[in-house]
Amino acid sequence: MRKNLISIFIIFISCTFLHAQKPKTPSSSEIYQSIQKLNFLGSVLYVAAHPDDENTRLISYMSNHVKARTGYLSLTRGDGGQNLIGPELRELLGVIRTQELLAARRIDGGEQFFTRANDFGYSKDPEETLSMWDKNEVLSDVVLAIRQFKPDIIINRFDHRTPGTTHGHHTSSALLSLEAFDLANDKSAFSDLLKAASVWQPKRLFYNTSWWRYGSREAFDKIDKSNMISVDVGTYYPLKGLSNNEVAALASSQHLCQGFGRLSQRGSQEEYIELLKGDPLTDDDNIFAGIDTSWNRVKGGKAIGDILYEVEKSFNFNNPSQHIPQLLEAFKMLQNIENTHWKTQKSKELKAIIEMCAGLYLEVSADTNWATPNEKINVDIEVLNRSNLSINLVSLNNSGDLNISKNIALKNNVKYNFKEVIKIDKDESPTTPYWLSEKGTLGMYKVNDSKLIGLPETPRFYNIDFNLLINNVPLTITKPIVHRYSKPEKGELYKPFEVIPEASAKITEKVIILDNDKQRDIAVVVKAGRDNLEGSVEVCHPNDWSVYPKNQKVNIKHKGEEQTLVFTVIPPKNESEGYMSPIVTINDNLYTKELIEIDYDHIPFQTVLLPSESKIVRLDIKKKGENIGYIQGAGDVVPESLQQIGYNVLTIKPEDINAEMLSRFDAIVFGIRAYNVLDDIQFKQQQLFDFVKNGGNMIVQYNTSRGIKVNHLAPYNLKLSRDRVTNENAEVRFLNPEHPILNYPNKITQKDFEGWTQERGLYFPDDWANEFTPILSMNDKNESPKDGSLLVAKYGKGHYIYTGLSFFREFPEGVSGAYRLFANMLSIGKEDLKLEAKLND
């Protein structure tokens, strides 16, 4: 039975929340829980640095047990991390992680907020972090979040007192939260924000501590906990059929691109929060002690509370619509209170509850999921009243040209459908994540519209207002336009409605490497956002390169279709690099952006517009060997990158590995974190070692130090650590300058380590057998040398290479030195074979 309850809950989540645009059809128990939250006037803001930093157990507990309005302020969108489910990195990864956070909040009941800080990658201390971020601007965003959300309680995920012991972003989030706690109530601090929100003073600031902060459970048991509150986050919710920690596990498991899919947990589980600032604790261990969280909190609220507490007490699970007259009365009274913060928040909650109790189904579905400026779209509007209440649809309108009087009495369970035409404004901006609209810096996103700062995603502009009379009380409910459709193999599906440009374009390859001065064809793909698209395309390029022809005509009959145009690129004779961009001209309008679609089952469909450009490199590079077998790990573009420099690359699955198949390859390359994510690789490890012994090369890219799927990562002793070098410009020292890997077939110099991006590398080994030769040494400022970034060992006739260097980041950026060094790694030992062949002749 337990398994069935969890299955039902998961199905409910997937059906109701898989796409945020799908109309909710909540059960009576969910309506009742919403009323419980309506009657709690208190709020908690949880603060950390990244997606997945948040403690979903505590967020869910505050939201579902305490019934507080609960928010998570993630300073970044996690752009600098890795992606275990696809190729998206940097900005696109930030879009995915933003949506995964929203998916998690839809499960644990929290709300989601951000700052403009850009996750530029791992940082070892807050000093470095705050030098990359604009500290004042990020602090301003934290203050804004506090003033807008007005939390009674702030909980920091990380400890501000331990800089250098964790990610610098982590400590910085705690430091900024601590400072903002006082500044939020200071009118002289960030006074420009007062236009958006009034000052606010939270009552208490906590740190979400745990035994690991003290090194062990035994050490934690001995400390003085008089300044701490403990809560049991394993509480059971009969109305959900789940315990709090089960809900939290489901929420946390939305972070799939970070590999957070996990088993649920049950049973009693303690969480501790330590008071850092604010009102002292009392003896009752109540986080809200001394704070009135009833309707008495607001002037005029008692009469509202008298009504709503009675609804909660006598709630009719069989017929929730029975309570609508009382809810409407409370709603009218709520509009007269002076406190604008609680009036706005509780009106929103109360309106949603009235809609749920009436069983209203309101939907606006367009016949397409996107349109272009000045285009007309057909929409199907569905209205359904599933109650015996007197509900009239008075009119429909939007912010544009739609304003239609209806004056229809909605009969119980009778569906009403209306066909309407909506015109997209000719000057409408395309839909895209607002923080990507302008070019920012390495550490900060640029947001010109101050009203957008902190929002999780771009607000939907195309909505429909349903103007209703419910028991003669006017109520307006707004719904976004969506695209509802079905697939035979998946059933009913939803996509958000987007506005896109009439034309977009991309060069099919993001990095183009040419190892000689011979001309090369490239493909430019143009996508039509509307029917009958006609224009021309040219390719912008560096001055020392040539592209032929200068421009070509584009003619696409139907929207959504693509046309591929082939241009010939003629490189210079000498080494050179730069960027190429397609430019589409339609009438007098120029289009230079690429339309990117992100489509995963666990998050809503996303469209992103980014500048369309490809790195082009004329590179003097030599290589030996031809055939490479690639074993995919967590996802990178290494196979495509090696194909760029002339290798034949075949992706192979662990289950297909055998001696005969391996004999076809000159080298086997492992994708990043392959030994963390491939369960079956443990059964093939000896065959791979035998491949090396027989003369092959085996290159293993970085793995995390925890969760290795094999007992022996290498044929000799090799232990991974958490050592990393985060400064992409850190000095690189050659430990063995005469080693073949630095000399054959390409002479590696310091120049090859220029232009690296985000970091040098991560999870370097710190202990290895004498058979390994360390090649490079590097370190961040004020740290000891790290010599494990590139290790080479001769094993039999072949070579085993382990590298924590971030090739997976450098290849997509077209870093020429990374290509030259990797070619040497693949070629190692081939010079001996060449000499041996001559001797045999």
XYZ file of N, CA, C and O in Angstrom, residues 457-542:
344
model
N 12.016 33.418 -13.776
C 11.947 33.329 -15.225
C 11.226 34.548 -15.781
O 10.642 35.340 -15.034
N 11.266 34.690 -17.090
C 10.642 35.835 -17.753
C 9.123 35.736 -17.636
O 8.544 34.709 -17.987
N 8.461 36.780 -17.136
C 6.999 36.732 -17.038
C 6.362 36.561 -18.414
O 6.854 37.094 -19.417
N 5.266 35.831 -18.451
C 4.534 35.633 -19.698
C 3.695 36.875 -19.990
O 2.916 37.325 -19.158
N 3.859 37.416 -21.177
C 3.133 38.629 -21.546
C 1.759 38.300 -22.120
O 0.798 39.038 -21.910
N 1.652 37.186 -22.838
C 0.386 36.861 -23.495
C -0.454 35.960 -22.594
O -0.258 34.753 -22.518
N -1.382 36.629 -21.896
C -2.308 35.980 -20.974
C -3.735 36.397 -21.336
O -3.948 37.361 -22.076
N -4.696 35.676 -20.789
C -6.102 36.028 -20.954
C -6.716 36.232 -19.572
O -6.551 35.387 -18.679
N -7.416 37.344 -19.399
C -8.149 37.604 -18.167
C -9.575 37.075 -18.306
O -10.303 37.466 -19.234
N -9.958 36.192 -17.402
C -11.334 35.700 -17.328
C -12.045 36.545 -16.266
O -11.787 36.385 -15.066
N -12.898 37.448 -16.696
C -13.618 38.318 -15.778
C -14.930 37.644 -15.400
O -15.809 37.436 -16.236
N -15.045 37.282 -14.126
C -16.156 36.462 -13.648
C -16.980 37.210 -12.602
O -16.481 38.123 -11.930
N -18.199 36.761 -12.459
C -19.038 37.126 -11.324
C -19.367 35.839 -10.585
O -20.033 34.951 -11.122
N -18.873 35.706 -9.361
C -19.150 34.513 -8.567
C -20.017 34.951 -7.392
O -19.576 35.737 -6.542
N -21.250 34.480 -7.388
C -22.223 34.969 -6.398
C -22.264 36.495 -6.377
O -22.281 37.123 -5.313
N -22.232 37.060 -7.584
C -22.301 38.513 -7.781
C -21.078 39.269 -7.261
O -21.110 40.500 -7.154
N -20.010 38.550 -6.960
C -18.749 39.197 -6.579
C -17.810 39.145 -7.778
O -17.517 38.057 -8.296
N -17.329 40.305 -8.276
C -16.421 40.288 -9.430
C -15.055 39.709 -9.058
O -14.492 40.040 -8.015
N -14.567 38.839 -9.918
C -13.263 38.201 -9.689
C -12.612 37.976 -11.049
O -13.246 37.445 -11.959
N -11.371 38.383 -11.182
C -10.635 38.187 -12.430
C -9.542 37.149 -12.215
O -8.721 37.277 -11.301
N -9.559 36.113 -13.049
C -8.543 35.058 -12.993
C -7.787 35.070 -14.314
O -8.396 35.027 -15.392
N -6.475 35.150 -14.223
C -5.629 35.283 -15.408
C -4.929 33.964 -15.716
O -4.368 33.328 -14.818
N -4.953 33.568 -16.983
C -4.299 32.338 -17.417
C -3.373 32.633 -18.592
O -3.726 33.392 -19.506
N -2.179 32.036 -18.599
C -1.269 32.229 -19.732
C -1.724 31.420 -20.942
O -2.367 30.372 -20.791
N -1.414 31.894 -22.124
C -1.668 31.106 -23.335
C -0.668 29.950 -23.371
O 0.524 30.134 -23.103
N -1.162 28.762 -23.669
C -0.310 27.580 -23.787
C -0.605 26.905 -25.122
O -1.509 27.310 -25.854
N 0.177 25.901 -25.407
C -0.095 25.054 -26.585
C -0.340 23.645 -26.077
O 0.567 22.990 -25.559
N -1.589 23.181 -26.209
C -1.944 21.830 -25.769
C -2.053 20.930 -26.991
O -2.707 21.275 -27.978
N -1.400 19.797 -26.928
C -1.391 18.872 -28.057
C -1.190 17.460 -27.523
O -1.079 17.260 -26.304
N -1.173 16.511 -28.408
C -0.982 15.130 -27.967
C -0.069 14.392 -28.933
O 0.064 14.759 -30.104
N 0.549 13.349 -28.392
C 1.334 12.421 -29.192
C 0.848 11.016 -28.867
O 0.586 10.707 -27.690
N 0.722 10.160 -29.892
C 0.190 8.812 -29.637
C 0.971 8.054 -28.578
O 0.383 7.286 -27.807
N 2.287 8.275 -28.528
C 3.105 7.511 -27.600
C 3.253 8.177 -26.235
O 3.821 7.588 -25.306
N 2.734 9.427 -26.087
C 2.899 10.145 -24.823
C 1.602 10.711 -24.265
O 1.543 11.095 -23.103
N 0.582 10.814 -25.081
C -0.674 11.381 -24.604
C -0.679 12.894 -24.654
O -0.016 13.510 -25.494
N -1.435 13.498 -23.729
C -1.599 14.951 -23.715
C -0.324 15.637 -23.238
O 0.269 15.244 -22.230
N 0.070 16.667 -23.966
C 1.289 17.407 -23.650
C 1.008 18.904 -23.703
O 0.081 19.355 -24.368
N 1.852 19.665 -23.010
C 1.748 21.114 -23.006
C 3.099 21.738 -23.302
O 4.144 21.212 -22.898
N 3.074 22.839 -24.026
C 4.248 23.674 -24.204
C 3.865 25.119 -23.913
O 2.731 25.537 -24.189
N 4.782 25.889 -23.379
C 4.489 27.316 -23.191
C 4.398 28.012 -24.543
O 5.016 27.578 -25.520
N 3.630 29.072 -24.597
C 3.526 29.864 -25.825
C 4.638 30.906 -25.826
O 4.812 31.643 -24.865
N 5.385 30.959 -26.924
C 6.551 31.851 -27.022
C 6.412 32.779 -28.223
O 5.759 32.436 -29.226
N 7.074 33.914 -28.141
C 7.238 34.796 -29.294
C 8.675 34.663 -29.759
O 9.616 34.792 -28.963
N 8.865 34.371 -31.047
C 10.210 34.176 -31.583
C 10.426 35.129 -32.763
O 9.465 35.670 -33.313
N 11.674 35.347 -33.176
C 11.932 36.194 -34.341
C 11.449 35.519 -35.629
O 11.312 34.295 -35.678
N 11.226 36.292 -36.659
C 10.789 35.705 -37.922
C 11.886 34.874 -38.565
O 11.610 34.022 -39.407
N 13.128 35.093 -38.158
C 14.233 34.284 -38.685
C 15.311 34.127 -37.616
O 15.556 35.045 -36.829
N 15.909 32.977 -37.594
C 17.072 32.716 -36.736
C 18.021 31.833 -37.520
O 17.622 31.189 -38.499
N 19.267 31.795 -37.115
C 20.257 31.037 -37.894
C 21.372 30.530 -36.994
O 21.634 31.084 -35.922
N 22.017 29.480 -37.457
C 23.167 28.943 -36.737
C 24.109 28.266 -37.715
O 23.700 27.774 -38.771
N 25.370 28.276 -37.379
C 26.355 27.432 -38.055
C 26.331 26.098 -37.326
O 26.341 26.063 -36.092
N 26.261 25.009 -38.052
C 26.016 23.708 -37.419
C 27.117 23.299 -36.452
O 26.874 22.533 -35.523
N 28.331 23.793 -36.643
C 29.430 23.452 -35.754
C 29.805 24.677 -34.922
O 30.063 25.743 -35.469
N 29.857 24.509 -33.610
C 30.190 25.620 -32.734
C 31.684 25.914 -32.709
O 32.102 27.022 -32.392
N 32.465 24.907 -32.997
C 33.917 25.077 -33.103
C 34.368 24.404 -34.385
O 34.017 23.248 -34.637
N 35.110 25.124 -35.191
C 35.610 24.581 -36.457
C 37.129 24.671 -36.419
O 37.707 25.767 -36.359
N 37.770 23.517 -36.418
C 39.232 23.451 -36.362
C 39.747 23.010 -37.721
O 39.336 21.972 -38.244
N 40.631 23.778 -38.305
C 41.261 23.408 -39.574
C 42.755 23.244 -39.335
O 43.424 24.166 -38.847
N 43.278 22.058 -39.676
C 44.690 21.788 -39.409
C 45.580 22.042 -40.619
O 46.744 21.662 -40.642
N 44.989 22.695 -41.665
C 45.789 23.104 -42.817
C 45.087 24.284 -43.468
O 44.066 24.769 -42.968
N 45.629 24.750 -44.602
C 45.040 25.936 -45.230
C 44.089 25.579 -46.374
O 43.773 26.426 -47.215
N 43.630 24.320 -46.392
C 42.681 23.923 -47.430
C 41.288 24.446 -47.097
O 40.892 24.516 -45.940
N 40.523 24.782 -48.142
C 39.177 25.301 -47.935
C 38.260 24.229 -47.373
O 38.491 23.030 -47.540
N 37.224 24.677 -46.718
C 36.316 23.754 -46.030
C 34.902 24.300 -46.138
O 34.676 25.500 -46.015
N 33.923 23.402 -46.355
C 32.525 23.807 -46.414
C 31.928 23.819 -45.009
O 32.225 22.943 -44.176
N 31.105 24.827 -44.763
C 30.357 24.889 -43.516
C 28.874 25.030 -43.854
O 28.514 25.528 -44.923
N 28.028 24.588 -42.942
C 26.581 24.642 -43.170
C 25.958 25.682 -42.251
O 26.214 25.699 -41.042
N 25.133 26.533 -42.830
C 24.350 27.509 -42.076
C 22.882 27.107 -42.178
O 22.359 26.932 -43.287
N 22.239 26.949 -41.032
C 20.840 26.544 -41.000
C 19.993 27.749 -40.604
O 20.213 28.362 -39.552
N 19.037 28.083 -41.463
C 18.113 29.183 -41.197
C 16.753 28.601 -40.858
O 16.261 27.711 -41.558
N 16.153 29.094 -39.775
C 14.837 28.619 -39.359
C 13.827 29.742 -39.524
O 14.073 30.885 -39.129
N 12.673 29.405 -40.105
C 11.628 30.396 -40.344
C 10.668 30.438 -39.169
O 10.145 29.406 -38.736
N 10.416 31.647 -38.674
C 9.426 31.821 -37.627
C 8.042 32.101 -38.180
O 7.066 32.121 -37.436
N 7.954 32.322 -39.482
C 6.658 32.581 -40.123
C 6.646 31.971 -41.515
O 7.694 31.542 -42.033
N 5.481 31.945 -42.128
C 5.351 31.422 -43.484
C 5.951 32.392 -44.491
O 6.054 33.605 -44.255
N 6.367 31.823 -45.626
C 6.828 32.616 -46.782
C 7.961 33.574 -46.411
O 7.905 34.780 -46.662
N 8.996 33.004 -45.815
C 10.161 33.800 -45.423
C 11.115 33.932 -46.604
O 11.565 32.924 -47.163
N 11.434 35.131 -46.986
C 12.366 35.388 -48.088
C 13.384 36.426 -47.642
O 13.035 37.426 -47.013
N 14.627 36.174 -47.984
C 15.686 37.113 -47.641
C 17.023 36.586 -48.096
O 17.109 35.794 -49.050
N 18.076 37.010 -47.392
C 19.427 36.575 -47.760
C 20.251 36.316 -46.505
O 19.923 36.786 -45.411
N 21.337 35.556 -46.703
C 22.210 35.184 -45.591
C 23.656 35.445 -45.996
O 24.072 35.123 -47.113
N 24.398 36.039 -45.079
C 25.845 36.172 -45.253
C 26.529 35.736 -43.972
O 25.876 35.585 -42.930
N 27.837 35.516 -44.034
C 28.591 35.060 -42.867
C 29.653 36.089 -42.536
O 30.547 36.368 -43.352
N 29.549 36.658 -41.366
C 30.578 37.580 -40.878
C 31.778 36.761 -40.427
O 31.622 35.729 -39.766
N 33.008 37.212 -40.730
C 34.195 36.388 -40.469
C 35.405 37.272 -40.212
O 35.408 38.477 -40.545
N 36.500 36.730 -39.635
C 37.722 37.512 -39.421
C 38.316 37.983 -40.753
O 38.130 37.340 -41.797
